[in-house]
JSON list of C-alpha atoms in Angstrom, two decimals:
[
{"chain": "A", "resi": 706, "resn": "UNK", "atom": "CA", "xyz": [-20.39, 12.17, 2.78]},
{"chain": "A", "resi": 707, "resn": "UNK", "atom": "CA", "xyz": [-18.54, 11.89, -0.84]},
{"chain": "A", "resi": 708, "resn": "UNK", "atom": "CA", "xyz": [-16.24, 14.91, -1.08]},
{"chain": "A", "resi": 709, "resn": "UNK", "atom": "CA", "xyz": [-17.25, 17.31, -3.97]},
{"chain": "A", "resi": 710, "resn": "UNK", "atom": "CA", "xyz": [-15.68, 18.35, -6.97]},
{"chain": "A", "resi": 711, "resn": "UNK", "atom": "CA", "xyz": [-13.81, 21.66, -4.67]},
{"chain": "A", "resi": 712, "resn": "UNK", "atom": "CA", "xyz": [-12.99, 19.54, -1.94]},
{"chain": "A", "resi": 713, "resn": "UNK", "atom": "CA", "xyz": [-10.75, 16.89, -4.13]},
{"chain": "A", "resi": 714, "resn": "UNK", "atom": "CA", "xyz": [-9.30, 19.99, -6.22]},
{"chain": "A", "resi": 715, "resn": "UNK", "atom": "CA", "xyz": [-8.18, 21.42, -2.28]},
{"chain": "A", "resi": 716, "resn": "UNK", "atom": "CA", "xyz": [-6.98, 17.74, -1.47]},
{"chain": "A", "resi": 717, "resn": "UNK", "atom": "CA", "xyz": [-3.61, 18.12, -4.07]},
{"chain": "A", "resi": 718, "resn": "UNK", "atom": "CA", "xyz": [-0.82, 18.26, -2.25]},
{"chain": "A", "resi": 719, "resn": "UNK", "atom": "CA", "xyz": [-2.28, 16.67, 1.09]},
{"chain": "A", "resi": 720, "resn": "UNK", "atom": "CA", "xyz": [-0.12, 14.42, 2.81]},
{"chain": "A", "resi": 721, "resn": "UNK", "atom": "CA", "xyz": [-2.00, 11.44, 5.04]},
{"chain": "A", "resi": 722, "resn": "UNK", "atom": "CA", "xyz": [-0.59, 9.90, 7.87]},
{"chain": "A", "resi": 723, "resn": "UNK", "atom": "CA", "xyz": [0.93, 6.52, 7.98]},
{"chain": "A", "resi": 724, "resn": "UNK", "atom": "CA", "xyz": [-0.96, 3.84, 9.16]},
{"chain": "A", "resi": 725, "resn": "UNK", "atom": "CA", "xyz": [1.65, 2.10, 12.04]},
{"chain": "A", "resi": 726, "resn": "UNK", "atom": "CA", "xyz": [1.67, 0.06, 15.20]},
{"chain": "A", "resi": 727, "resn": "UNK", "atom": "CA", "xyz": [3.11, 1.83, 18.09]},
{"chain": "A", "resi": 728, "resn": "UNK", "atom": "CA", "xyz": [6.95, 1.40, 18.15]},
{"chain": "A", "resi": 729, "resn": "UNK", "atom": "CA", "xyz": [7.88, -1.99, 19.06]},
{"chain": "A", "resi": 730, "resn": "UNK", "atom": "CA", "xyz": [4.28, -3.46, 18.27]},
{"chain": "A", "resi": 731, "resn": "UNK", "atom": "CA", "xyz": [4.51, -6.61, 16.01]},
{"chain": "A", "resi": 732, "resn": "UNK", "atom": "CA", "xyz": [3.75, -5.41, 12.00]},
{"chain": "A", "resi": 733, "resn": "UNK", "atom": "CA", "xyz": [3.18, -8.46, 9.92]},
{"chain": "A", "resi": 734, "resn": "UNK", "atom": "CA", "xyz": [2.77, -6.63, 6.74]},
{"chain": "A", "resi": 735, "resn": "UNK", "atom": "CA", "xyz": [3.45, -2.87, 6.05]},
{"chain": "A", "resi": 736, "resn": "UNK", "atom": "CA", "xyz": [1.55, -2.01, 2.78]},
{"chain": "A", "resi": 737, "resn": "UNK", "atom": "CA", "xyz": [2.81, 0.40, 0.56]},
{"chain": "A", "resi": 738, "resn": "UNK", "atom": "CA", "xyz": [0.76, 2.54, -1.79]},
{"chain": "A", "resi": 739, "resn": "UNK", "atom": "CA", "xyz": [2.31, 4.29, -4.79]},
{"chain": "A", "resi": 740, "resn": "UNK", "atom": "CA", "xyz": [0.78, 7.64, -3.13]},
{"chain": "A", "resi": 741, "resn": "UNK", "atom": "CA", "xyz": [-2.99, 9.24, -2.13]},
{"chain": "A", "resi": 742, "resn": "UNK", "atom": "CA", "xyz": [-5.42, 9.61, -4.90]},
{"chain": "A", "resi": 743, "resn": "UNK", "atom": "CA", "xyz": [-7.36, 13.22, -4.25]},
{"chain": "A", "resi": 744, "resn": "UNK", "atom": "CA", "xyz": [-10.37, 11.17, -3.35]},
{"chain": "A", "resi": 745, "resn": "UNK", "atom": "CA", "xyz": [-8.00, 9.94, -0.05]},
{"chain": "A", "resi": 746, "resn": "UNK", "atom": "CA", "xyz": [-6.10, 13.28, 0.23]},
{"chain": "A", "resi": 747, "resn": "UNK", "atom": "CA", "xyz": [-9.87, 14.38, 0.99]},
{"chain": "A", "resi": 748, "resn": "UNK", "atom": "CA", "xyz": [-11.13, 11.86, 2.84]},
{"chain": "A", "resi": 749, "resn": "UNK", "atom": "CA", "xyz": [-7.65, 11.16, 5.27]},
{"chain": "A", "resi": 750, "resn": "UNK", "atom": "CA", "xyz": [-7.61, 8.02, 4.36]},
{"chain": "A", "resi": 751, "resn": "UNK", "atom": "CA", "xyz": [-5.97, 5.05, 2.73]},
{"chain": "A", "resi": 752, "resn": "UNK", "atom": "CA", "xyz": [-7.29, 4.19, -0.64]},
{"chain": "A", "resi": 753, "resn": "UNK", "atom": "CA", "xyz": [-10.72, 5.47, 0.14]},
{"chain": "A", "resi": 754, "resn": "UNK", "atom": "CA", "xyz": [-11.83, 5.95, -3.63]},
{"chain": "A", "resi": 755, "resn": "UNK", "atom": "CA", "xyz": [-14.62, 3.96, -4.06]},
{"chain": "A", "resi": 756, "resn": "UNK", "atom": "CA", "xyz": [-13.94, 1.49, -6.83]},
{"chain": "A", "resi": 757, "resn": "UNK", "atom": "CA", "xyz": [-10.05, 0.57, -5.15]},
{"chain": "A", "resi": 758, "resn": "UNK", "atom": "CA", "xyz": [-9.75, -3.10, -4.21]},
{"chain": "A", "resi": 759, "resn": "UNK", "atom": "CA", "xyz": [-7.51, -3.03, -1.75]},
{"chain": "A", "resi": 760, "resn": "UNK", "atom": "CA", "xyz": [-10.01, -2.89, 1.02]},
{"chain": "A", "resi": 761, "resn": "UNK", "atom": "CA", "xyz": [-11.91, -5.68, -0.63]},
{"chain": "A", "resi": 762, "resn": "UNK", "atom": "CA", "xyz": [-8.84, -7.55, -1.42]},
{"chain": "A", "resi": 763, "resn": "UNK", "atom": "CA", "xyz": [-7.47, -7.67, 2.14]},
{"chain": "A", "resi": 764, "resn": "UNK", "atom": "CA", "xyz": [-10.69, -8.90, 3.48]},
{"chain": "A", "resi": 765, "resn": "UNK", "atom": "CA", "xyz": [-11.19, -11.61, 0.68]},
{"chain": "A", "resi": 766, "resn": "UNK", "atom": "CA", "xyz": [-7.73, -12.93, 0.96]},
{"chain": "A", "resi": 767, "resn": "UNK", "atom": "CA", "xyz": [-7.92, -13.11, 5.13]},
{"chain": "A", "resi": 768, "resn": "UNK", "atom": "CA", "xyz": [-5.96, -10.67, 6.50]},
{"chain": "A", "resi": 769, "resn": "UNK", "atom": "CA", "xyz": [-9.16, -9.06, 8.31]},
{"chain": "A", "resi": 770, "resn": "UNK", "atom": "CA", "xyz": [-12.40, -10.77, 9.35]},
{"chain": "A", "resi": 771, "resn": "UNK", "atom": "CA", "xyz": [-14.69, -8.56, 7.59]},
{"chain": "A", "resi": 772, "resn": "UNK", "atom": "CA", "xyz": [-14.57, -6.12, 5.03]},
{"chain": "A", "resi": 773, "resn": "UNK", "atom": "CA", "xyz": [-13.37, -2.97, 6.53]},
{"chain": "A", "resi": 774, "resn": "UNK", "atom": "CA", "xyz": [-14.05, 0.85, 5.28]},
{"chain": "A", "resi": 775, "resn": "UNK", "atom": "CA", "xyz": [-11.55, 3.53, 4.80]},
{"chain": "A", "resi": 776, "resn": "UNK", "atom": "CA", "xyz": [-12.43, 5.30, 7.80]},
{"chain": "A", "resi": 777, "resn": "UNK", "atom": "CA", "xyz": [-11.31, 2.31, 9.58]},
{"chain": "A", "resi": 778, "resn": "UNK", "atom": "CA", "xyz": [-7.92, 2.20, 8.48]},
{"chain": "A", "resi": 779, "resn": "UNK", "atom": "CA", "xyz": [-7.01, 2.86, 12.28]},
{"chain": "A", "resi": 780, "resn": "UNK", "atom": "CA", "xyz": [-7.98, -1.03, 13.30]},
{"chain": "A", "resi": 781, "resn": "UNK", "atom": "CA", "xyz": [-4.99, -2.45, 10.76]},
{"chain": "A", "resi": 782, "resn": "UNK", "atom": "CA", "xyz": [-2.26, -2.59, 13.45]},
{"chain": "A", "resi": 783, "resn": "UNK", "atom": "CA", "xyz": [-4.43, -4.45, 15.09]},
{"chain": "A", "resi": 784, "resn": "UNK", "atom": "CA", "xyz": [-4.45, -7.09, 13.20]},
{"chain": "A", "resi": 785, "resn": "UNK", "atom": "CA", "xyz": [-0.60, -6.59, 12.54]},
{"chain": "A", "resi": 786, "resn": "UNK", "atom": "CA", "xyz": [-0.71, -4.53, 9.24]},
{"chain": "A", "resi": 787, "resn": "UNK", "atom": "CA", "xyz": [0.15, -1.23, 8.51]},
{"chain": "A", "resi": 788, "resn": "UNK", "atom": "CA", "xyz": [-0.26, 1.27, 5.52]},
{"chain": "A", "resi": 789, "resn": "UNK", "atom": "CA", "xyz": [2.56, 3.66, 3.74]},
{"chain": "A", "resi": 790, "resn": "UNK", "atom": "CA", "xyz": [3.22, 5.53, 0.58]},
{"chain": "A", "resi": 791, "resn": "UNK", "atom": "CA", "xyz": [6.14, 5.56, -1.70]},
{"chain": "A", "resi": 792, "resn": "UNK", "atom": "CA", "xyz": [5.60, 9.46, -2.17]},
{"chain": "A", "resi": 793, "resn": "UNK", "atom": "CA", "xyz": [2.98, 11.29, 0.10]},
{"chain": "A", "resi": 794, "resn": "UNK", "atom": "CA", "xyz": [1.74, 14.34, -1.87]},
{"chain": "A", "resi": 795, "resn": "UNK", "atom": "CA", "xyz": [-1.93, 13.53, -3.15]},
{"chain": "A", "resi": 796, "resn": "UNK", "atom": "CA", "xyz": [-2.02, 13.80, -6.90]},
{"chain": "A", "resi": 797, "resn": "UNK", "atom": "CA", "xyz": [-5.38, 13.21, -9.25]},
{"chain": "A", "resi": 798, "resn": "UNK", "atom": "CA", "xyz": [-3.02, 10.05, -10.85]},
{"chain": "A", "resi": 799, "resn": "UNK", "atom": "CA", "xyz": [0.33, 8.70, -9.86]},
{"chain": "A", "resi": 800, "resn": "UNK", "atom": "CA", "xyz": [1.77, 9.33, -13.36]},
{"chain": "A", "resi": 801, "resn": "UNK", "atom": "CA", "xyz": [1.89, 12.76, -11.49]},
{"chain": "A", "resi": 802, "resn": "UNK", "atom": "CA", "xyz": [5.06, 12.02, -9.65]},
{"chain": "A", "resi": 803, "resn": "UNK", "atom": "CA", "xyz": [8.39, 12.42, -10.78]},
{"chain": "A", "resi": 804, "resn": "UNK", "atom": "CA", "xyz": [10.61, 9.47, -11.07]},
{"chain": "A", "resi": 805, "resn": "UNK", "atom": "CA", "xyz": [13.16, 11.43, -8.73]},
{"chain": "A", "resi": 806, "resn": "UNK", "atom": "CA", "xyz": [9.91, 11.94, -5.87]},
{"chain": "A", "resi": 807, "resn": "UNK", "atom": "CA", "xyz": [9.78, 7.79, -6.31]},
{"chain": "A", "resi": 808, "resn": "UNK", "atom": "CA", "xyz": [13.40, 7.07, -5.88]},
{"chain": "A", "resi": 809, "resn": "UNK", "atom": "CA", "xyz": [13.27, 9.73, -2.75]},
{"chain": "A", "resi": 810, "resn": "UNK", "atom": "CA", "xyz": [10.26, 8.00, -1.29]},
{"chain": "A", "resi": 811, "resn": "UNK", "atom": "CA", "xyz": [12.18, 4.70, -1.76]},
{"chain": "A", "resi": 812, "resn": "UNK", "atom": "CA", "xyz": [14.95, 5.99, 0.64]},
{"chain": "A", "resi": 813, "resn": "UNK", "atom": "CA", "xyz": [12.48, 6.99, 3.20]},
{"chain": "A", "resi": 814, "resn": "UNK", "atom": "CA", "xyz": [10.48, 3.26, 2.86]},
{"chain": "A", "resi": 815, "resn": "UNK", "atom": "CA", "xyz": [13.85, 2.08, 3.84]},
{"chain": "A", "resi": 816, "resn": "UNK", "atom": "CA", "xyz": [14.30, 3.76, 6.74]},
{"chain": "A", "resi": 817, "resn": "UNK", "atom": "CA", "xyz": [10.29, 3.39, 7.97]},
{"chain": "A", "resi": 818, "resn": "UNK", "atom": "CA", "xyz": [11.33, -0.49, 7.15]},
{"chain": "A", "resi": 819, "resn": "UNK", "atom": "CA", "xyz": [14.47, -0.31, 9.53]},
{"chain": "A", "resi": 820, "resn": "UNK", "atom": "CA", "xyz": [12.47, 0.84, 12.06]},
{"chain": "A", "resi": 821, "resn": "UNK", "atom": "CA", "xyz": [9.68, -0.86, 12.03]},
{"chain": "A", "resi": 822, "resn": "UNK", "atom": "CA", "xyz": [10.91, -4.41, 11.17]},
{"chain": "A", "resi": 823, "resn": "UNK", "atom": "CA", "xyz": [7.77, -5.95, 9.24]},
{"chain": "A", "resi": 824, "resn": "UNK", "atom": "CA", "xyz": [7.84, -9.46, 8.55]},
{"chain": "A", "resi": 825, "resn": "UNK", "atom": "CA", "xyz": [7.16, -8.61, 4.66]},
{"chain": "A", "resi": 826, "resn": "UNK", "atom": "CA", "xyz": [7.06, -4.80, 2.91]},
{"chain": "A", "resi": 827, "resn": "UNK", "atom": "CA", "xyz": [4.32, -5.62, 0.41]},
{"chain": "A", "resi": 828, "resn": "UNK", "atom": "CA", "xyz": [4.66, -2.80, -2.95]},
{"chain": "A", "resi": 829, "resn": "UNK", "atom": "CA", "xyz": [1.40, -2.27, -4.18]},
{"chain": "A", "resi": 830, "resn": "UNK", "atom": "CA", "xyz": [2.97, -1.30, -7.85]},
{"chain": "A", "resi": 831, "resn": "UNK", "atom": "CA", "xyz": [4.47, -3.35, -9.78]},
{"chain": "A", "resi": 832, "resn": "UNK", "atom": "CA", "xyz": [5.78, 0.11, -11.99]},
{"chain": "A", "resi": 833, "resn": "UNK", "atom": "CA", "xyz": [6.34, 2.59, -9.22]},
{"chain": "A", "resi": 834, "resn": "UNK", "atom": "CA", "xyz": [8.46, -0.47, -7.40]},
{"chain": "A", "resi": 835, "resn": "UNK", "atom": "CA", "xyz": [10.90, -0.36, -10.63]},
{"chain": "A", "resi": 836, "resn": "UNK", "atom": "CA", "xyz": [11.21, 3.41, -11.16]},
{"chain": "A", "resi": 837, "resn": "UNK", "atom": "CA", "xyz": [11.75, 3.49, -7.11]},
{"chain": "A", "resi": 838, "resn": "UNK", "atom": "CA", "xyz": [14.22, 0.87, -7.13]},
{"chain": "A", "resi": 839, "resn": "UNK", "atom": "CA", "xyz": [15.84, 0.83, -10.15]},
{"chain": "A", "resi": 840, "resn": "UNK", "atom": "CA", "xyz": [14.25, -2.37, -10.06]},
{"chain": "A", "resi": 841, "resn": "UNK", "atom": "CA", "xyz": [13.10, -2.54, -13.93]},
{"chain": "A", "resi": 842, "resn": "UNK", "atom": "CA", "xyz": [12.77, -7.16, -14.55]},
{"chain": "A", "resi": 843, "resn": "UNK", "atom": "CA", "xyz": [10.96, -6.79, -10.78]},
{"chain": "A", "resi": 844, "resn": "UNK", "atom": "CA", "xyz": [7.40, -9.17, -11.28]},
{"chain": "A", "resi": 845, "resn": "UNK", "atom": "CA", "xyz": [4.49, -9.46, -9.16]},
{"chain": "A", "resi": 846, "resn": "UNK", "atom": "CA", "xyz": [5.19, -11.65, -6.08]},
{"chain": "A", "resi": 847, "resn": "UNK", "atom": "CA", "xyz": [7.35, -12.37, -3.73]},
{"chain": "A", "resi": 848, "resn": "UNK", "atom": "CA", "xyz": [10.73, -11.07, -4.31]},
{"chain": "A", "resi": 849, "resn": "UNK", "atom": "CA", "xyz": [14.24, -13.11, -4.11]},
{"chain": "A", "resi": 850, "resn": "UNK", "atom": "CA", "xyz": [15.98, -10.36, -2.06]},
{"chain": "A", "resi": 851, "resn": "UNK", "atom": "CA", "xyz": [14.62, -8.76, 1.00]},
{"chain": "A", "resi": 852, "resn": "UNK", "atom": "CA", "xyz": [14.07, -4.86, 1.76]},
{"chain": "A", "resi": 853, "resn": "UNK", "atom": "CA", "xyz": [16.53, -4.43, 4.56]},
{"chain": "A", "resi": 854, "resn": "UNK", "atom": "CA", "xyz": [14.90, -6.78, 7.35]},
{"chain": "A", "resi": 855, "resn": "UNK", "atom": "CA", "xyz": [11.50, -7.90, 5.80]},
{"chain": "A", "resi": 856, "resn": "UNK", "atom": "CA", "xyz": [11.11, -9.76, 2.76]},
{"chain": "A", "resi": 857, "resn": "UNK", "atom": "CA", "xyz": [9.67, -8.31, -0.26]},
{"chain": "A", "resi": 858, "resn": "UNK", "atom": "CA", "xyz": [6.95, -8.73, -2.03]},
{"chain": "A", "resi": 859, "resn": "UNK", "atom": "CA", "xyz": [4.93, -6.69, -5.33]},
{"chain": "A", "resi": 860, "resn": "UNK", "atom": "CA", "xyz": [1.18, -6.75, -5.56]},
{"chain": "A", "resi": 861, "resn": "UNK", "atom": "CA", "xyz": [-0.91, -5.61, -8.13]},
{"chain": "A", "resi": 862, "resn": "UNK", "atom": "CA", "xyz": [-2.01, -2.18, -7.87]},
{"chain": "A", "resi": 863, "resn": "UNK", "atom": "CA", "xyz": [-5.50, -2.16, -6.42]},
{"chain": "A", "resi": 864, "resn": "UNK", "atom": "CA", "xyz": [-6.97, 1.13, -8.21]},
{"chain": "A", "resi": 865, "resn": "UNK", "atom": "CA", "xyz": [-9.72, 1.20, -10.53]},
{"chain": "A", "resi": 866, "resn": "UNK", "atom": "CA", "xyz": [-7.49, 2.40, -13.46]},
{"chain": "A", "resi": 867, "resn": "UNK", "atom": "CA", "xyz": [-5.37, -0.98, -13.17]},
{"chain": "A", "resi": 868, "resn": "UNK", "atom": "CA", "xyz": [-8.36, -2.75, -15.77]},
{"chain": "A", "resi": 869, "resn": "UNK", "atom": "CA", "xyz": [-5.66, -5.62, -16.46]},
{"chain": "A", "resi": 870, "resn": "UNK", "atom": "CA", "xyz": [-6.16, -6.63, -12.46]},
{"chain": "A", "resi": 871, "resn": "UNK", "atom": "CA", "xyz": [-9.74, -7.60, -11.67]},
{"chain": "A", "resi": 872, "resn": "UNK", "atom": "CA", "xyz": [-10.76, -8.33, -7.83]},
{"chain": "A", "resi": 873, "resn": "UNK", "atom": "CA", "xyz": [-10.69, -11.60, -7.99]},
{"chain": "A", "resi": 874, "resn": "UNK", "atom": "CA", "xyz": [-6.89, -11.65, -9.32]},
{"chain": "A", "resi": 875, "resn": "UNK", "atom": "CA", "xyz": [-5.53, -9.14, -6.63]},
{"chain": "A", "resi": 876, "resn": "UNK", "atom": "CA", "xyz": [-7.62, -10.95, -3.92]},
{"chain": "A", "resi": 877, "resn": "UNK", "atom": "CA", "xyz": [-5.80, -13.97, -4.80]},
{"chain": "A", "resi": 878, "resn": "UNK", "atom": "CA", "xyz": [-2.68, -11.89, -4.38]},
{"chain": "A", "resi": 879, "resn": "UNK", "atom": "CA", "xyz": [-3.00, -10.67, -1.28]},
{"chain": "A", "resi": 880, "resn": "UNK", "atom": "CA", "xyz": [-3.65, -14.52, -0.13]},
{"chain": "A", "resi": 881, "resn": "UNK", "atom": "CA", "xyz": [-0.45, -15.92, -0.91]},
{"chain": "A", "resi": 882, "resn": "UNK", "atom": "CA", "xyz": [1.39, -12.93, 0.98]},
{"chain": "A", "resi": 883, "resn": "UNK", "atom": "CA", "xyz": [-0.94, -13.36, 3.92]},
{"chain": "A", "resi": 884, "resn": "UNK", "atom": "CA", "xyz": [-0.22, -17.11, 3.67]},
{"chain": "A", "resi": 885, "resn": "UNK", "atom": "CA", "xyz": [3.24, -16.63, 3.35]},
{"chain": "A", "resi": 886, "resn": "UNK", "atom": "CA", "xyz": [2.76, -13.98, 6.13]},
{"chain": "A", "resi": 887, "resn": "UNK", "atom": "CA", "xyz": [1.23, -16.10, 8.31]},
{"chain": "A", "resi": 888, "resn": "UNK", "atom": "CA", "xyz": [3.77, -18.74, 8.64]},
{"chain": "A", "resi": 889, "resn": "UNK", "atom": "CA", "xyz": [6.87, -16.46, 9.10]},
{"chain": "A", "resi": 890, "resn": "UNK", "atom": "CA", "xyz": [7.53, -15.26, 12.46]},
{"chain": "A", "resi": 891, "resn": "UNK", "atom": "CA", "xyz": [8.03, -11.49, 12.35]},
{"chain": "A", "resi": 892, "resn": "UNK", "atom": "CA", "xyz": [12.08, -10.04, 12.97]}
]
């Protein structure tokens, strides 16, 4: 059931559980959203809004064997991946978010990284990595310096709004991290 009009206008504010392997559980790749759209902050879920490619992405690039929903965000450690946010409050847009609630959200990532030692941290923001990081020359791609233990590396933003990104251009993304994923033993 598609949340109404009310229900996203409740969701602001909402904060959604990480996605994570139980401690000490391998973590190939710990994805990290700029933070929950209302349509997610509804829903519970991981870029849920219909018209995000990230679900589609991961499935055409190989990290899963079949396209899965939102509401099966809980099967990702499985496969050894994992879902965060740079900031957790839902907003309607992530222009929402203050450049000091990125940089604050960058400090936590780090410590979520220390813990959970993923082979590669993989940004899904090319814009929210800079202001985060004061990272401002940072490209899509894999990165030269690493993100405490795991390697680094800046996808495309998978919302609808990104226009200059179609499917087919994040998909192919998302393949060269999971090939690059693939053949790196995890820390």
């Amino acid at each position: 059931m598609r949340p109404t009009k009310e229900d996203l206008e409740a969701a602001r504010d909402r904060v959604i559980p990480d996605v994570l392997p139980p401690d000490g559980e391998p973590l190939r790749v710990l994805f990290c959203g700029i933070n929950p759209g209302l349509y997610s902050g509804a829903t519970g879920h991981h870029f849920a809004r219909p018209g995000n490619r990230f679900w589609p992405a991961l499935h055409l690039s190989g990290f899963t064997p079949r396209r899965l929903a939102p509401s099966e965000q809980h099967l990702l450690p499985s496969y050894g991946l994992g879902i965060t946010n740079l900031a957790h409050r839902t907003t309607a847009r992530a222009d929402e978010l203050t450049p000091e609630e990125l940089r604050e959200g960058g400090l936590r990532l780090r410590a979520l990284v220390e813990r959970h030692r993923p082979a590669y941290l993989a940004v899904a923001g090319v814009t929210a990595y800079r202001t985060a990081f004061g990272a401002p020359r940072a490209q899509i791609g894999p990165q030269p310096e690493t993100f405490g233990p795991s390697r680094l590396w800046i996808l495309p933003n998978p919302s609808g709004l990104n226009a200059s990104w179609h499917l087919t251009r994040i998909a192919a993304e998302f393949t060269r991290l999971r090939a690059s994923a693939t053949l790196r033993t995890p820390p």
